[in-house]
CSV table of C-alpha atoms in Angstrom, one decimal:
chain,number,residue,atom,x,y,z
A,1,MET,CA,-22.1,7.0,-20.8
A,2,LEU,CA,-22.0,4.3,-23.5
A,3,VAL,CA,-18.8,3.4,-25.3
A,4,LEU,CA,-18.4,1.0,-28.3
A,5,GLY,CA,-15.2,-1.0,-28.3
A,6,ILE,CA,-13.8,-3.0,-31.2
A,7,GLU,CA,-11.1,-5.7,-30.8
A,8,GLY,CA,-9.4,-7.6,-33.5
A,9,THR,CA,-5.7,-7.8,-32.8
A,10,ALA,CA,-5.5,-11.5,-33.7
A,11,TRP,CA,-8.0,-14.2,-34.4
A,12,ASN,CA,-11.0,-13.0,-32.4
A,13,LEU,CA,-13.1,-10.1,-33.8
A,14,SER,CA,-15.3,-8.7,-31.1
A,15,ALA,CA,-17.4,-5.6,-30.6
A,16,SER,CA,-19.1,-4.5,-27.4
A,17,VAL,CA,-20.9,-1.7,-25.8
A,18,VAL,CA,-20.4,-1.0,-22.1
A,19,ASP,CA,-21.6,1.6,-19.6
A,20,GLU,CA,-19.8,2.6,-16.3
A,21,ASN,CA,-21.0,-0.6,-14.6
A,22,ASP,CA,-21.2,-3.5,-17.0
A,23,VAL,CA,-21.2,-5.0,-20.4
A,24,ILE,CA,-24.4,-4.2,-22.3
A,25,VAL,CA,-23.8,-6.3,-25.4
A,26,GLN,CA,-20.8,-8.2,-26.8
A,27,VAL,CA,-20.7,-9.9,-30.2
A,28,SER,CA,-17.7,-12.0,-31.4
A,29,ASP,CA,-16.7,-13.9,-34.5
A,30,GLN,CA,-13.6,-16.0,-34.5
A,31,TYR,CA,-11.3,-16.7,-37.4
A,32,VAL,CA,-10.5,-20.4,-37.7
A,33,PRO,CA,-7.4,-21.2,-39.8
A,34,SER,CA,-8.1,-23.8,-42.5
A,35,SER,CA,-4.8,-25.4,-41.6
A,36,GLY,CA,-1.8,-24.5,-39.4
A,37,GLY,CA,-1.7,-21.4,-37.3
A,38,ILE,CA,-3.0,-17.9,-37.7
A,39,HIS,CA,-2.2,-16.3,-41.0
A,40,PRO,CA,-2.3,-12.6,-40.6
A,41,ARG,CA,-3.7,-11.8,-44.0
A,42,GLU,CA,-6.4,-14.5,-43.8
A,43,ALA,CA,-7.3,-13.3,-40.3
A,44,ALA,CA,-7.6,-9.7,-41.6
A,45,GLN,CA,-9.8,-10.9,-44.5
A,46,HIS,CA,-12.0,-12.7,-42.0
A,47,HIS,CA,-12.3,-9.5,-39.9
A,48,SER,CA,-13.2,-7.3,-42.8
A,49,SER,CA,-15.8,-9.7,-44.1
A,50,LYS,CA,-17.4,-10.1,-40.7
A,51,ILE,CA,-17.1,-6.7,-39.1
A,52,SER,CA,-20.3,-5.2,-40.6
A,53,GLY,CA,-22.4,-8.2,-39.4
A,54,VAL,CA,-20.9,-8.1,-36.0
A,55,LEU,CA,-21.6,-4.3,-35.6
A,56,LYS,CA,-25.1,-4.8,-37.0
A,57,LYS,CA,-25.8,-7.3,-34.2
A,58,VAL,CA,-24.4,-4.9,-31.6
A,59,PHE,CA,-26.6,-2.1,-32.9
A,60,ASN,CA,-29.6,-4.3,-32.8
A,61,SER,CA,-29.5,-4.2,-29.1
A,62,VAL,CA,-28.1,-0.6,-28.6
A,63,ASP,CA,-29.2,2.4,-30.6
A,64,PRO,CA,-26.1,3.8,-32.3
A,65,GLU,CA,-27.3,7.3,-31.6
A,66,SER,CA,-26.9,6.7,-27.9
A,67,ILE,CA,-23.1,5.9,-28.2
A,68,ASP,CA,-20.9,8.5,-26.6
A,69,GLY,CA,-17.5,7.3,-27.9
A,70,VAL,CA,-15.8,4.7,-30.1
A,71,ALA,CA,-12.8,2.7,-28.9
A,72,PHE,CA,-10.6,0.4,-31.0
A,73,SER,CA,-7.5,-1.7,-30.2
A,74,ILE,CA,-4.7,0.2,-31.8
A,75,GLY,CA,-2.0,-2.4,-30.9
A,76,PRO,CA,-0.1,-4.5,-30.3
A,77,GLY,CA,-1.2,-7.1,-32.7
A,78,MET,CA,-1.1,-8.2,-36.3
A,79,GLY,CA,-0.8,-5.2,-38.6
A,80,PRO,CA,-3.4,-6.3,-41.2
A,81,CYS,CA,-6.0,-7.2,-38.5
A,82,LEU,CA,-5.4,-4.0,-36.6
A,83,ARG,CA,-6.0,-1.9,-39.8
A,84,VAL,CA,-9.4,-3.5,-40.4
A,85,VAL,CA,-10.4,-2.6,-36.8
A,86,ALA,CA,-9.0,0.9,-37.0
A,87,THR,CA,-10.8,1.6,-40.2
A,88,ALA,CA,-14.1,0.5,-38.7
A,89,GLY,CA,-13.5,2.6,-35.6
A,90,ARG,CA,-12.7,5.7,-37.6
A,91,ALA,CA,-15.8,5.3,-39.9
A,92,ILE,CA,-18.2,4.9,-37.0
A,93,SER,CA,-16.7,7.8,-35.0
A,94,LEU,CA,-17.1,10.0,-38.0
A,95,ALA,CA,-20.6,8.8,-38.9
A,96,LEU,CA,-21.9,9.3,-35.3
A,97,ASP,CA,-19.8,12.4,-34.7
A,98,VAL,CA,-18.4,11.1,-31.4
A,99,PRO,CA,-14.8,11.0,-30.2
A,100,LEU,CA,-12.5,8.2,-31.2
A,101,VAL,CA,-9.9,6.6,-28.9
A,102,GLY,CA,-7.1,4.1,-29.7
A,103,VAL,CA,-6.6,1.6,-26.9
A,104,ASN,CA,-3.6,-0.4,-26.0
A,105,HIS,CA,-4.7,-4.1,-26.1
A,106,CYS,CA,-2.6,-5.2,-23.1
A,107,VAL,CA,-3.7,-2.3,-21.0
A,108,ALA,CA,-7.3,-3.2,-21.9
A,109,HIS,CA,-6.8,-6.8,-20.6
A,110,ILE,CA,-5.5,-5.5,-17.3
A,111,GLU,CA,-8.2,-2.8,-17.0
A,112,ALA,CA,-11.0,-5.3,-17.6
A,113,GLY,CA,-9.5,-7.5,-14.8
A,114,MET,CA,-9.3,-4.5,-12.5
A,115,TRP,CA,-12.9,-3.6,-13.4
A,116,LYS,CA,-14.5,-6.9,-12.7
A,117,THR,CA,-12.4,-8.2,-9.7
A,118,ASP,CA,-11.6,-6.8,-6.3
A,119,ALA,CA,-7.9,-6.5,-7.2
A,120,VAL,CA,-6.3,-3.2,-5.9
A,121,ASP,CA,-2.6,-3.3,-6.6
A,122,PRO,CA,-1.8,-6.7,-8.0
A,123,VAL,CA,1.1,-8.4,-9.8
A,124,ILE,CA,-0.4,-9.2,-13.2
A,125,LEU,CA,0.3,-12.3,-15.1
A,126,TYR,CA,-0.7,-11.6,-18.7
A,127,ALA,CA,-0.7,-15.0,-20.6
A,128,SER,CA,-2.0,-15.1,-24.1
A,129,GLY,CA,-1.0,-16.2,-27.6
A,130,GLY,CA,1.5,-13.5,-28.5
A,131,ASN,CA,2.2,-12.1,-25.0
A,132,SER,CA,3.5,-13.5,-21.8
A,133,GLN,CA,4.4,-10.8,-19.3
A,134,VAL,CA,4.6,-10.3,-15.5
A,135,ILE,CA,3.4,-6.7,-15.0
A,136,SER,CA,2.8,-4.3,-12.1
A,137,ARG,CA,1.7,-0.8,-11.7
A,138,ARG,CA,4.3,1.8,-10.7
A,139,GLY,CA,3.3,5.5,-10.7
A,140,ASN,CA,1.4,6.3,-13.9
A,141,TYR,CA,2.7,3.3,-15.8
A,142,TYR,CA,2.4,-0.4,-16.0
A,143,ARG,CA,5.9,-1.8,-15.7
A,144,VAL,CA,7.0,-5.1,-17.2
A,145,PHE,CA,9.0,-7.1,-14.6
A,146,GLY,CA,9.5,-10.2,-16.6
A,147,GLU,CA,8.5,-11.5,-20.0
A,148,THR,CA,9.1,-14.1,-22.6
A,149,LEU,CA,12.3,-13.8,-24.4
A,150,ASP,CA,11.0,-15.5,-27.5
A,151,ILE,CA,7.4,-16.7,-28.0
A,152,GLY,CA,4.2,-16.3,-25.9
A,153,ILE,CA,2.9,-19.2,-23.9
A,154,GLY,CA,-0.3,-19.5,-26.1
A,155,ASN,CA,1.9,-19.6,-29.2
A,156,ALA,CA,4.1,-22.3,-27.6
A,157,LEU,CA,1.0,-24.4,-26.8
A,158,ASP,CA,-0.3,-23.9,-30.4
A,159,LYS,CA,3.0,-25.0,-31.8
A,160,LEU,CA,2.9,-28.2,-29.8
A,161,GLY,CA,-0.7,-28.7,-30.8
A,162,ARG,CA,0.1,-28.4,-34.5
A,163,GLU,CA,3.0,-30.8,-34.1
A,164,MET,CA,0.5,-33.3,-32.5
A,165,GLY,CA,-2.0,-32.7,-35.3
A,166,LEU,CA,-4.5,-30.8,-33.2
A,167,SER,CA,-6.5,-28.1,-34.8
A,168,HIS,CA,-6.1,-24.4,-33.8
A,169,PRO,CA,-6.2,-23.4,-31.0
A,170,GLY,CA,-4.3,-26.2,-29.5
A,171,GLY,CA,-4.3,-25.0,-25.9
A,172,PRO,CA,-7.7,-26.3,-24.8
A,173,LYS,CA,-7.1,-29.7,-26.4
A,174,ILE,CA,-3.7,-29.9,-24.7
A,175,GLU,CA,-5.3,-29.0,-21.4
A,176,LYS,CA,-7.8,-31.9,-21.8
A,177,LEU,CA,-5.1,-34.4,-22.8
A,178,ALA,CA,-2.9,-33.3,-19.9
A,179,ARG,CA,-5.6,-34.2,-17.4
A,180,GLU,CA,-5.1,-37.8,-18.4
A,181,GLY,CA,-1.3,-37.6,-18.2
A,182,LYS,CA,0.5,-39.2,-15.3
A,183,ARG,CA,4.2,-39.6,-16.0
A,184,TYR,CA,6.4,-36.5,-16.0
A,185,HIS,CA,9.1,-36.3,-18.7
A,186,SER,CA,11.9,-33.8,-18.0
A,187,LEU,CA,11.7,-30.7,-20.3
A,188,PRO,CA,13.9,-27.6,-20.2
A,189,TYR,CA,12.9,-25.3,-17.4
A,190,SER,CA,14.1,-21.9,-18.5
A,191,VAL,CA,13.8,-19.0,-16.0
A,192,LYS,CA,16.4,-16.3,-16.3
A,193,GLY,CA,16.0,-13.7,-13.5
A,194,MET,CA,12.6,-12.4,-14.2
A,195,ASP,CA,12.4,-13.6,-17.8
A,196,PHE,CA,11.5,-16.9,-19.3
A,197,SER,CA,11.6,-18.6,-22.7
A,198,PHE,CA,9.5,-21.3,-24.3
A,199,SER,CA,11.0,-22.1,-27.7
A,200,GLY,CA,13.5,-24.6,-26.2
A,201,LEU,CA,10.6,-26.3,-24.4
A,202,VAL,CA,8.7,-26.6,-27.7
A,203,THR,CA,11.8,-28.1,-29.5
A,204,SER,CA,12.4,-30.7,-26.7
A,205,ALA,CA,8.7,-31.6,-26.7
A,206,LYS,CA,8.8,-32.3,-30.4
A,207,THR,CA,11.7,-34.7,-29.9
A,208,LEU,CA,9.8,-36.5,-27.2
A,209,LEU,CA,6.8,-36.7,-29.5
A,210,GLN,CA,8.9,-38.3,-32.2
A,211,LYS,CA,10.3,-40.8,-29.7
A,212,GLY,CA,6.7,-41.9,-29.3
A,213,ILE,CA,5.9,-41.1,-25.6
A,214,LYS,CA,2.3,-41.0,-24.6
A,215,ARG,CA,0.5,-37.9,-25.9
A,216,GLU,CA,-1.2,-37.4,-22.5
A,217,ASP,CA,2.1,-37.6,-20.7
A,218,LEU,CA,3.7,-35.1,-23.1
A,219,CYS,CA,0.9,-32.6,-22.7
A,220,PHE,CA,1.0,-33.0,-18.9
A,221,SER,CA,4.8,-32.5,-18.8
A,222,PHE,CA,4.6,-29.5,-21.1
A,223,GLN,CA,1.9,-27.8,-19.1
A,224,GLU,CA,3.6,-28.5,-15.8
A,225,THR,CA,6.9,-27.2,-16.9
A,226,ALA,CA,5.7,-24.1,-18.8
A,227,PHE,CA,3.1,-23.0,-16.1
A,228,SER,CA,5.6,-23.6,-13.3
A,229,MET,CA,7.9,-21.1,-15.0
A,230,LEU,CA,5.1,-18.5,-15.2
A,231,VAL,CA,4.0,-19.0,-11.7
A,232,GLU,CA,7.6,-18.9,-10.4
A,233,VAL,CA,8.3,-15.5,-12.0
A,234,THR,CA,4.9,-14.2,-10.8
A,235,GLU,CA,5.9,-15.2,-7.3
A,236,ARG,CA,9.3,-13.6,-7.6
A,237,ALA,CA,7.7,-10.3,-8.7
A,238,MET,CA,5.4,-10.5,-5.6
A,239,ALA,CA,8.3,-11.0,-3.3
A,240,TYR,CA,10.4,-8.3,-5.0
A,241,LEU,CA,7.6,-5.7,-4.9
A,242,ASP,CA,6.0,-6.8,-1.6
A,243,LYS,CA,2.6,-7.3,-3.2
A,244,ASP,CA,0.0,-9.8,-2.0
A,245,GLU,CA,-2.4,-10.0,-5.0
A,246,VAL,CA,-2.2,-11.7,-8.3
A,247,LEU,CA,-4.4,-10.9,-11.3
A,248,LEU,CA,-4.4,-13.4,-14.2
A,249,VAL,CA,-5.5,-12.0,-17.6
A,250,GLY,CA,-5.2,-13.1,-21.3
A,251,GLY,CA,-6.6,-16.1,-23.2
A,252,VAL,CA,-4.4,-18.7,-21.6
A,253,GLY,CA,-5.9,-17.6,-18.3
A,254,ALA,CA,-8.8,-19.8,-19.2
A,255,ASN,CA,-6.6,-22.9,-18.5
A,256,SER,CA,-7.8,-24.4,-15.2
A,257,ARG,CA,-4.4,-25.9,-14.3
A,258,LEU,CA,-2.7,-22.5,-14.6
A,259,ARG,CA,-5.4,-21.0,-12.4
A,260,GLN,CA,-5.1,-23.8,-9.9
A,261,MET,CA,-1.3,-23.4,-9.7
A,262,LEU,CA,-1.6,-19.6,-9.2
A,263,SER,CA,-4.2,-20.0,-6.5
A,264,VAL,CA,-2.1,-22.6,-4.7
A,265,MET,CA,0.9,-20.3,-4.8
A,266,CYS,CA,-1.2,-17.4,-3.5
A,267,SER,CA,-2.7,-19.2,-0.7
A,268,ASP,CA,0.7,-20.5,0.3
A,269,ARG,CA,1.8,-16.9,0.8
A,270,SER,CA,-1.5,-15.6,2.1
A,271,ALA,CA,-2.1,-13.6,-1.0
A,272,ARG,CA,-5.2,-13.2,-3.0
A,273,PHE,CA,-5.8,-14.5,-6.5
A,274,HIS,CA,-8.1,-12.7,-8.9
A,275,CYS,CA,-9.2,-13.6,-12.4
A,276,PRO,CA,-12.0,-11.9,-14.4
A,277,PRO,CA,-15.1,-13.7,-15.7
A,278,ASP,CA,-14.7,-15.8,-18.9
A,279,HIS,CA,-16.2,-13.3,-21.3
A,280,LEU,CA,-13.5,-10.8,-20.3
A,281,MET,CA,-10.6,-13.3,-20.2
A,282,GLY,CA,-9.6,-13.8,-23.8
A,283,ASP,CA,-9.6,-11.0,-26.4
A,284,ASN,CA,-12.9,-9.2,-26.3
A,285,GLY,CA,-14.5,-5.9,-27.3
A,286,ALA,CA,-15.7,-5.1,-23.8
A,287,MET,CA,-12.2,-4.6,-22.4
A,288,ILE,CA,-11.5,-2.1,-25.2
A,289,ALA,CA,-14.8,-0.3,-24.6
A,290,HIS,CA,-14.2,-0.1,-20.9
A,291,THR,CA,-10.6,1.2,-21.2
A,292,GLY,CA,-11.7,3.6,-23.9
A,293,MET,CA,-14.3,5.0,-21.5
A,294,LYS,CA,-11.7,5.5,-18.8
A,295,MET,CA,-9.5,7.3,-21.4
A,296,LEU,CA,-12.3,9.5,-22.7
A,297,THR,CA,-13.4,10.5,-19.2
A,298,HIS,CA,-9.7,11.5,-18.6
A,299,GLY,CA,-9.7,13.7,-21.7
A,300,LEU,CA,-7.7,11.3,-23.8
A,301,LYS,CA,-8.9,10.8,-27.4
A,302,THR,CA,-7.3,10.0,-30.7
A,303,ASP,CA,-7.5,12.3,-33.7
A,304,ILE,CA,-8.1,10.5,-37.0
A,305,GLU,CA,-4.7,11.8,-38.2
A,306,SER,CA,-2.9,10.1,-35.3
A,307,SER,CA,-5.0,6.9,-35.3
A,308,LYS,CA,-2.4,4.8,-37.2
A,309,VAL,CA,-2.1,1.3,-35.8
A,310,LYS,CA,0.8,0.3,-33.6
A,311,PRO,CA,1.7,-3.4,-34.1
A,312,ASP,CA,4.6,-3.1,-31.6
A,313,TYR,CA,2.8,-1.0,-29.0
A,314,ARG,CA,4.1,-1.9,-25.5
A,315,VAL,CA,2.1,-1.9,-22.3
A,316,ASP,CA,4.8,0.2,-20.6
A,317,GLU,CA,4.6,3.0,-23.1
A,318,VAL,CA,1.1,4.0,-22.1
A,319,GLU,CA,0.6,6.7,-19.5
A,320,ILE,CA,-2.2,5.8,-17.1
A,321,PRO,CA,-3.9,8.9,-15.7
A,322,TRP,CA,-6.3,7.1,-13.4
B,1,MET,CA,15.0,-14.1,12.2
B,2,VAL,CA,13.5,-16.0,9.3
B,3,ILE,CA,13.2,-14.3,5.9
B,4,ARG,CA,10.8,-15.9,3.5
B,5,GLY,CA,11.8,-15.2,0.0
B,6,ALA,CA,10.0,-16.4,-3.1
B,7,GLU,CA,12.6,-19.1,-3.6
B,8,ALA,CA,14.0,-20.0,-0.2
B,9,GLU,CA,13.6,-19.6,3.5
B,10,VAL,CA,16.6,-17.9,5.0
B,11,GLU,CA,17.2,-18.3,8.7
B,12,VAL,CA,19.6,-15.7,10.0
B,13,LEU,CA,21.5,-16.8,13.1
B,14,GLU,CA,24.2,-14.9,15.1
B,15,ASP,CA,27.1,-16.2,13.1
B,16,ARG,CA,25.6,-18.1,10.1
B,17,VAL,CA,22.7,-18.2,7.7
B,18,ILE,CA,20.7,-21.3,6.8
B,19,LYS,CA,19.2,-21.2,3.4
B,20,ARG,CA,16.6,-23.8,2.6
B,21,ARG,CA,14.8,-24.0,-0.7
B,22,ARG,CA,11.2,-24.1,0.0
B,23,GLU,CA,8.9,-26.8,-1.4
B,24,LYS,CA,6.6,-25.2,-4.0
B,25,LYS,CA,3.2,-26.8,-3.6
B,26,TYR,CA,2.0,-25.5,-7.0
B,27,ARG,CA,4.7,-27.6,-8.8
B,28,ILE,CA,4.3,-31.4,-9.1
B,29,LYS,CA,6.6,-33.1,-6.6
B,30,VAL,CA,9.0,-34.7,-9.1
B,31,LEU,CA,9.6,-31.4,-10.9
B,32,ASP,CA,9.8,-29.5,-7.7
B,33,GLU,CA,12.5,-31.7,-6.1
B,34,MET,CA,14.5,-31.8,-9.3
B,35,ILE,CA,14.6,-28.0,-9.5
B,36,ARG,CA,15.4,-27.5,-5.8
B,37,LYS,CA,18.2,-30.0,-5.6
B,38,LYS,CA,19.8,-28.8,-8.8
B,39,ARG,CA,19.7,-25.2,-7.8
B,40,THR,CA,21.0,-25.8,-4.2
B,41,ARG,CA,24.1,-27.8,-5.5
B,42,MET,CA,24.8,-25.2,-8.2
B,43,GLU,CA,24.4,-22.3,-5.9
B,44,ALA,CA,26.9,-23.7,-3.4
B,45,ARG,CA,29.5,-24.3,-6.1
B,46,ILE,CA,29.1,-20.9,-7.6
B,47,ILE,CA,29.3,-19.0,-4.2
B,48,SER,CA,32.7,-20.5,-3.6
B,49,GLN,CA,33.9,-20.1,-7.1
B,50,ALA,CA,33.0,-16.4,-7.1
B,51,ARG,CA,34.8,-16.0,-3.8
B,52,ARG,CA,38.0,-17.5,-5.2
B,53,ALA,CA,37.7,-15.2,-8.2
B,54,GLY,CA,37.7,-12.1,-6.0
B,55,VAL,CA,34.0,-11.3,-5.6
B,56,ALA,CA,33.0,-11.0,-2.0
B,57,THR,CA,30.5,-13.8,-1.1
B,58,PRO,CA,29.7,-15.6,2.1
B,59,ILE,CA,31.9,-18.6,3.1
B,60,ILE,CA,30.0,-21.9,2.7
B,61,TYR,CA,29.9,-24.1,5.8
B,62,ASP,CA,27.7,-27.0,4.7
B,63,VAL,CA,25.5,-28.2,1.8
B,64,THR,CA,22.9,-31.0,2.1
B,65,GLY,CA,19.9,-31.7,-0.2
B,66,ASP,CA,18.0,-28.4,-0.4
B,67,THR,CA,19.9,-26.6,2.4
B,68,ILE,CA,23.1,-24.4,2.4
B,69,VAL,CA,24.7,-23.2,5.6
B,70,MET,CA,26.9,-20.1,5.1
B,71,GLU,CA,28.6,-17.2,6.8
B,72,ARG,CA,26.4,-14.3,8.0
B,73,ILE,CA,27.3,-11.0,6.3
B,74,ARG,CA,26.1,-7.8,8.1
B,75,GLY,CA,25.3,-4.9,5.9
B,76,GLU,CA,22.6,-2.8,4.2
B,77,LEU,CA,20.6,-4.0,1.2
B,78,LEU,CA,21.9,-2.3,-2.0
B,79,ARG,CA,18.3,-1.6,-2.9
B,80,ASN,CA,18.0,0.8,0.1
B,81,CYS,CA,21.2,2.8,-0.5
B,82,ILE,CA,22.1,2.5,-4.2
B,83,ASN,CA,23.9,5.4,-5.8
B,84,GLU,CA,26.1,5.8,-8.9
B,85,GLU,CA,29.3,4.9,-7.1
B,86,LEU,CA,27.8,1.6,-5.8
B,87,SER,CA,26.3,0.8,-9.2
B,88,ARG,CA,29.7,1.2,-10.7
B,89,ALA,CA,31.1,-1.2,-8.1
B,90,VAL,CA,28.4,-3.7,-9.1
B,91,GLY,CA,29.6,-3.4,-12.7
B,92,GLU,CA,33.2,-4.1,-11.6
B,93,ASN,CA,32.2,-7.2,-9.7
B,94,VAL,CA,29.9,-8.5,-12.5
B,95,ALA,CA,32.9,-8.1,-14.9
B,96,ILE,CA,34.9,-10.5,-12.6
B,97,LEU,CA,32.0,-13.0,-12.5
B,98,HIS,CA,31.6,-13.0,-16.2
B,99,GLU,CA,35.4,-13.3,-16.7
B,100,ASN,CA,35.0,-16.5,-14.7
B,101,ARG,CA,32.0,-17.8,-16.7
B,102,ILE,CA,29.6,-17.2,-13.8
B,103,ILE,CA,26.2,-16.0,-14.8
B,104,HIS,CA,24.4,-14.5,-11.8
B,105,GLY,CA,20.9,-15.2,-13.1
B,106,ASP,CA,19.1,-12.8,-10.8
B,107,LEU,CA,21.1,-9.6,-10.7
B,108,THR,CA,19.0,-7.1,-8.7
B,109,PRO,CA,19.8,-4.6,-5.9
B,110,LYS,CA,17.9,-6.9,-3.6
B,111,ASN,CA,20.6,-9.6,-3.8
B,112,ILE,CA,23.6,-7.5,-2.9
B,113,LEU,CA,24.7,-6.2,0.5
B,114,VAL,CA,26.7,-3.1,1.2
B,115,THR,CA,29.3,-3.4,4.0
B,116,ASP,CA,32.2,-1.4,5.4
B,117,SER,CA,34.5,-3.5,3.3
B,118,GLY,CA,32.5,-3.2,0.1
B,119,LEU,CA,29.8,-5.1,-1.8
B,120,TYR,CA,28.8,-8.6,-0.9
B,121,PHE,CA,26.9,-10.8,-3.4
B,122,ILE,CA,24.7,-12.9,-1.1
B,123,ASP,CA,22.3,-14.7,-3.4
B,124,PHE,CA,23.3,-16.9,-6.3
B,125,GLY,CA,20.1,-18.9,-6.2
B,126,LEU,CA,19.6,-18.8,-10.0
B,127,ALA,CA,23.3,-18.7,-11.0
B,128,PHE,CA,24.9,-21.0,-13.5
B,129,PHE,CA,28.1,-21.4,-15.5
B,130,ASP,CA,28.1,-20.3,-19.1
B,131,GLU,CA,30.6,-18.7,-21.4
B,132,ARG,CA,28.2,-17.5,-24.1
B,133,ILE,CA,27.5,-13.8,-24.6
B,134,GLU,CA,23.8,-14.4,-24.4
B,135,PRO,CA,23.4,-15.1,-20.7
B,136,MET,CA,25.9,-12.4,-19.8
B,137,GLY,CA,23.7,-10.0,-21.7
B,138,MET,CA,20.7,-11.4,-19.8
B,139,ASP,CA,22.4,-10.6,-16.5
B,140,LEU,CA,22.8,-6.9,-17.5
B,141,HIS,CA,19.3,-6.9,-18.9
B,142,VAL,CA,17.8,-8.2,-15.6
B,143,TYR,CA,19.8,-5.6,-13.6
B,144,PHE,CA,18.8,-2.7,-15.9
B,145,GLU,CA,15.1,-3.8,-15.8
B,146,SER,CA,15.2,-3.9,-12.0
B,147,LEU,CA,16.7,-0.4,-11.9
B,148,LYS,CA,14.1,0.8,-14.3
B,149,ALA,CA,11.3,-0.7,-12.1
B,150,ASP,CA,12.6,0.8,-8.9
B,151,PHE,CA,14.6,3.9,-9.3
B,152,ASP,CA,13.8,7.2,-11.1
B,153,ASN,CA,17.5,7.8,-11.7
B,154,HIS,CA,17.8,4.4,-13.4
B,155,ILE,CA,19.6,5.9,-16.5
B,156,GLU,CA,22.5,7.3,-14.4
B,157,LEU,CA,22.7,4.1,-12.4
B,158,ARG,CA,22.9,2.1,-15.7
B,159,LEU,CA,25.7,4.3,-17.1
B,160,ALA,CA,27.6,4.0,-13.8
B,161,PHE,CA,27.3,0.2,-13.9
B,162,LEU,CA,28.6,0.2,-17.5
B,163,GLU,CA,31.6,2.2,-16.5
B,164,GLY,CA,32.5,-0.4,-13.9
B,165,TYR,CA,31.7,-3.3,-16.3
B,166,SER,CA,33.8,-1.8,-19.1
B,167,GLY,CA,36.9,-3.6,-17.7
B,168,PHE,CA,35.5,-6.9,-19.0
B,169,SER,CA,37.3,-8.3,-22.0
B,170,ARG,CA,34.1,-8.9,-23.9
B,171,TYR,CA,32.4,-5.7,-22.8
B,172,SER,CA,31.3,-4.4,-26.2
B,173,GLN,CA,29.9,-7.7,-27.4
B,174,VAL,CA,27.8,-8.0,-24.2
B,175,VAL,CA,26.5,-4.5,-24.5
B,176,ARG,CA,25.5,-5.0,-28.1
B,177,ARG,CA,23.7,-8.2,-27.0
B,178,VAL,CA,21.8,-6.3,-24.3
B,179,GLU,CA,20.4,-3.9,-26.9
B,180,GLU,CA,19.3,-6.9,-29.0
B,181,ILE,CA,17.6,-8.5,-26.0
B,182,GLU,CA,15.8,-5.3,-25.3
B,183,GLU,CA,14.5,-5.3,-28.8
B,184,ARG,CA,13.6,-9.0,-28.7
B,185,GLY,CA,11.4,-8.8,-25.7
B,186,ARG,CA,9.1,-6.7,-27.8
B,187,TYR,CA,5.9,-8.0,-29.3
B,188,ARG,CA,6.2,-9.4,-32.8
B,189,ALA,CA,3.1,-9.9,-34.8
């Protein structure tokens, strides 16, 4: 079985074809803001101008006639971006006369991780630009045990990056600077039960920046504080749920310091730490294709009439039949 | 018997319990020590304050650095025996805590014991003092989320809690805030 997946909830437009075992092809094109952060309309314009080129490249390596289904990310994400992706999905599904399936973006991140790691029943840390959640499976649903009360960790890193004059995305540049940082400056550590928040951290970091502390030290302090919060809540969920596995997914999962902290925490409690390969870590078409395939094989498809995008779609709204 | 929680190591002896905040190797030392000391001191203060306010908590025997020694309470974890009546009693107790500006910070059925003489609140590891509506709403939010995560009758348990909590002078403000918090946690594009 071959399924085409299209992802474009935020800045990365990506299309991929997968079979049961692996990714056959994946083509991506990223929107780069001319200045500042992601502008939803500009990102959507980027997606609509690039989507035919991206799909053409995909169909250069896979014959469109061999596709058995089309999956697209239906949400959560930026409305204008989602609509571009949905339109493309509907058109291809009609043209090829194959079923269409709308995939929850967060579920897709998790399923890609479950696909390409040995994780069985993990606590999931989903760390990306717009989302930061600690999730675990219970029955036929993914349950959210803790989440950010304001902005996502990636968004927080990007805000700090912009404040420091770094280009989007700020995260990888902050990670690099943080490696040279030595001195820890105290920043608000905000964990409330299972939830956490980052906006106070961003505000305090701005104040420290204006005071002129070393940029390397600021990035170091910011990462240590923010990631400690994420790891702490992940560990609390493991203790609460008696689970001994962690799966890290989402774009910020590429950060090596976050990975290191999670793996130290896991080995400290004799737990296992999993994280999918890089091409399945950030937003990507393959995770949508893979999840779409699972949905289709379980008889779930999306009629054109009900394929309206869901910008606020939550991971815990989706029934998981597998 | 030693219980290793996420946050602390709890050694349960015949007549007392020793709670030591564990070093977290994933955190840098300076941040780790700061967090552990601060939380230990705050926890001891709050356990005794809550007790004076009329919420059953263990008696504190000693506090040093990252360690608290306290009375041993014998009972069943609320998580293993929760019902609507007990959830109502949780609400009554939380109303007293909030009336006294105590925010629990980790209000789940795993942190409460059921004894012959009623509920005991045994873990104030993440508690703090605050008189704002926001953190009170957070307490309820955390409790409701943990009910939702663990019990199929979570709606009934939530309603029972609210009955018990309704004695709190700022009840309606807090409940309105909980609804806002539930909205806010959602993804915004």
